[in-house]
């Protein structure tokens, strides 16, 4: 295990390369790549490495990058791509296609604000735009988690009980361009954790159709199977966690990650790197005598609703922080969490850090002060922290 000082973009690329080589005894590896800030340096590193039994295809746009991934997995190869923001929006049609064809692959999304007006900083609105596309979605909090989650995502998505693509998200520039000490496993360990990919419906010598027209009842059956596969991914998560820890000697995080939440009377929910800021704010709030706790939603799809419902039944007040906005509604995470609280819990939505606004612990303390002063929940609030 090497300890290297790398960015999260390079952590993602190194994980993809290790996963690619792990399939050398299978049908190899293929990636479709197109640059877009802030994910570009991930693909630059991928393009610079020789991968045995692997090929990186440089294409003219993100739609084609995903098409290359679809074709390669349909042929039985392990596949990877990375993108951000409008690049993800441009490939949306093929993102949905990959999921509905039940083709397991991994895509790293360096979250960035959708334009116009153009903005290159972090915002979860790009990947949440595709929350119902049928992909599993992870939101990472640091560089090590990006590397580990990509390896874990291949194992989870390629499980024969799941067979679905996985999106591994990280906050653009906050992580993508920030260097941090990261443990990079040896190839031998990755080989032990990732068996060769077997796609049961891959194209081979036996003629069969992929993506043909079907009747309504067949669509109903396929949607039910897809929904069940998502739920299966959540059910087998603990088993794969144990296997990951046994091979790599370190745990991989749960779908929900808590911080000083066991005795909390006020809970702050967030995703991605916002959770790190929340942890610092929780420490400061505890010094003031406020029994606050943090809870990070790491796995957004499938949504861990049952586990969240159990945790949200205890505190009297909950703040949901969204680095995204669904105009005319509120925060996307808040919308997901509303069904998980009982009537006697006061849940308030705060949207902040939109467009990469710098969220600091004092901002979290301000919204907690607002929450403590409330008798009832109000409309979702946009906190402007970009100045």
CSV table of N, CA, C and O in Angstrom, one decimal, residues 1 24 32 34 145 212 275 294 309 370:
chain,number,residue,atom,x,y,z
A,1,UNK,N,0.9,-1.2,0.0
A,1,UNK,CA,0.0,0.0,0.0
A,1,UNK,C,0.9,1.2,0.0
A,1,UNK,O,1.7,1.4,0.9
A,24,UNK,N,-7.8,-7.9,-16.6
A,24,UNK,CA,-7.0,-8.4,-17.7
A,24,UNK,C,-7.2,-9.8,-18.1
A,24,UNK,O,-6.9,-10.3,-19.2
A,32,UNK,N,-14.3,5.8,-22.6
A,32,UNK,CA,-14.6,7.0,-23.5
A,32,UNK,C,-14.3,8.2,-22.8
A,32,UNK,O,-14.8,8.4,-21.7
A,34,UNK,N,-13.6,12.7,-22.7
A,34,UNK,CA,-13.7,14.0,-23.3
A,34,UNK,C,-13.5,15.0,-22.1
A,34,UNK,O,-14.1,14.8,-21.1
A,145,UNK,N,-11.7,8.6,0.1
A,145,UNK,CA,-13.0,8.1,-0.1
A,145,UNK,C,-13.3,8.0,-1.6
A,145,UNK,O,-14.0,7.0,-2.1
A,212,UNK,N,-34.1,-3.4,-28.0
A,212,UNK,CA,-35.1,-3.4,-29.0
A,212,UNK,C,-36.5,-2.8,-28.4
A,212,UNK,O,-36.6,-2.5,-27.3
A,275,UNK,N,-20.2,18.1,4.7
A,275,UNK,CA,-20.2,17.4,5.9
A,275,UNK,C,-19.0,17.7,6.7
A,275,UNK,O,-19.0,17.7,8.0
A,294,UNK,N,-23.9,15.7,13.3
A,294,UNK,CA,-23.9,15.7,11.9
A,294,UNK,C,-24.3,14.4,11.3
A,294,UNK,O,-24.0,13.3,11.9
A,309,UNK,N,-34.8,7.0,8.4
A,309,UNK,CA,-36.0,7.2,9.2
A,309,UNK,C,-35.7,6.8,10.7
A,309,UNK,O,-36.2,7.5,11.6
A,370,UNK,N,-30.9,30.0,13.6
A,370,UNK,CA,-32.2,30.2,13.0
A,370,UNK,C,-33.1,29.1,13.3
A,370,UNK,O,-34.3,29.3,13.7
